[in-house]
């Protein structure tokens, strides 16, 4: 008995040491991830001279709102915010409407042509037509410089379909469809009344992925939008950053140094302005991101 107690105490001590090492490593990783974000926030509020001289470490110095005041002077900033919010809402809704039914259809083993359609969806993951053919197709459909160019052409995402198909194949058994048939339920009724209420997790995950992707999207807008009234926030912030850097290049002496410092502050402020909404939203939707990781790891 004494030997067993000593062995148990030794095991408990080893577990405590292991947990302490694990917590220490996790703390270092968290610090490495969070400190750059924290530095950007405090630098955007600090005196530009202190930031340029590398005097900012843990607390802001010389509270300065010049960068945010400069950003607020751009009326296009609020237009960009409005457009981005509309693109996020419209793009997320369209992505869910397209990918969720496709995922469910491909998860049904009795669906005719299921394997062929699956291969058809998988091909774009490895081969694409390229930038120029895509541009020509969008132009032929008359989507250039329109609201819908940010929503319709890229709403089908093969990865979302694969994740949804895996979820439906493992969570919605065929026996459930047979039971619904006995109660007089058709295909559409079964999908909307039974499948969707049981699939809130995968719907939420795909919606969140689509929303984050739309919020951060800038390349498609850079290619297909020329009208400034339709440009999203990311393009507007990019234009502001470039314009301020160009102003500094045209000046000399102390004026050039001040302009460069202000441009650096604006750079930090732009990162905060573009990331703050998503960062504020993340704590409330973290559980859905965790579910998304688990959904993507399932095999069907």
PDB file of C-alpha atoms in Angstrom, residues 48-56 261:
ATOM      1  CA  UNK A  48       4.460  59.693 -33.626  1.00  0.00           C
ATOM      2  CA  UNK A  49       7.974  60.712 -32.529  1.00  0.00           C
ATOM      3  CA  UNK A  50       7.954  58.155 -29.700  1.00  0.00           C
ATOM      4  CA  UNK A  51       6.758  55.457 -32.095  1.00  0.00           C
ATOM      5  CA  UNK A  52       9.439  56.351 -34.661  1.00  0.00           C
ATOM      6  CA  UNK A  53      12.167  56.246 -31.988  1.00  0.00           C
ATOM      7  CA  UNK A  54      11.049  52.833 -30.717  1.00  0.00           C
ATOM      8  CA  UNK A  55      10.050  54.110 -27.268  1.00  0.00           C
ATOM      9  CA  UNK A  56       6.687  52.288 -27.185  1.00  0.00           C
ATOM     10  CA  UNK A 261       5.523  59.627 -38.948  1.00  0.00           C
TER      11      UNK A 261
END
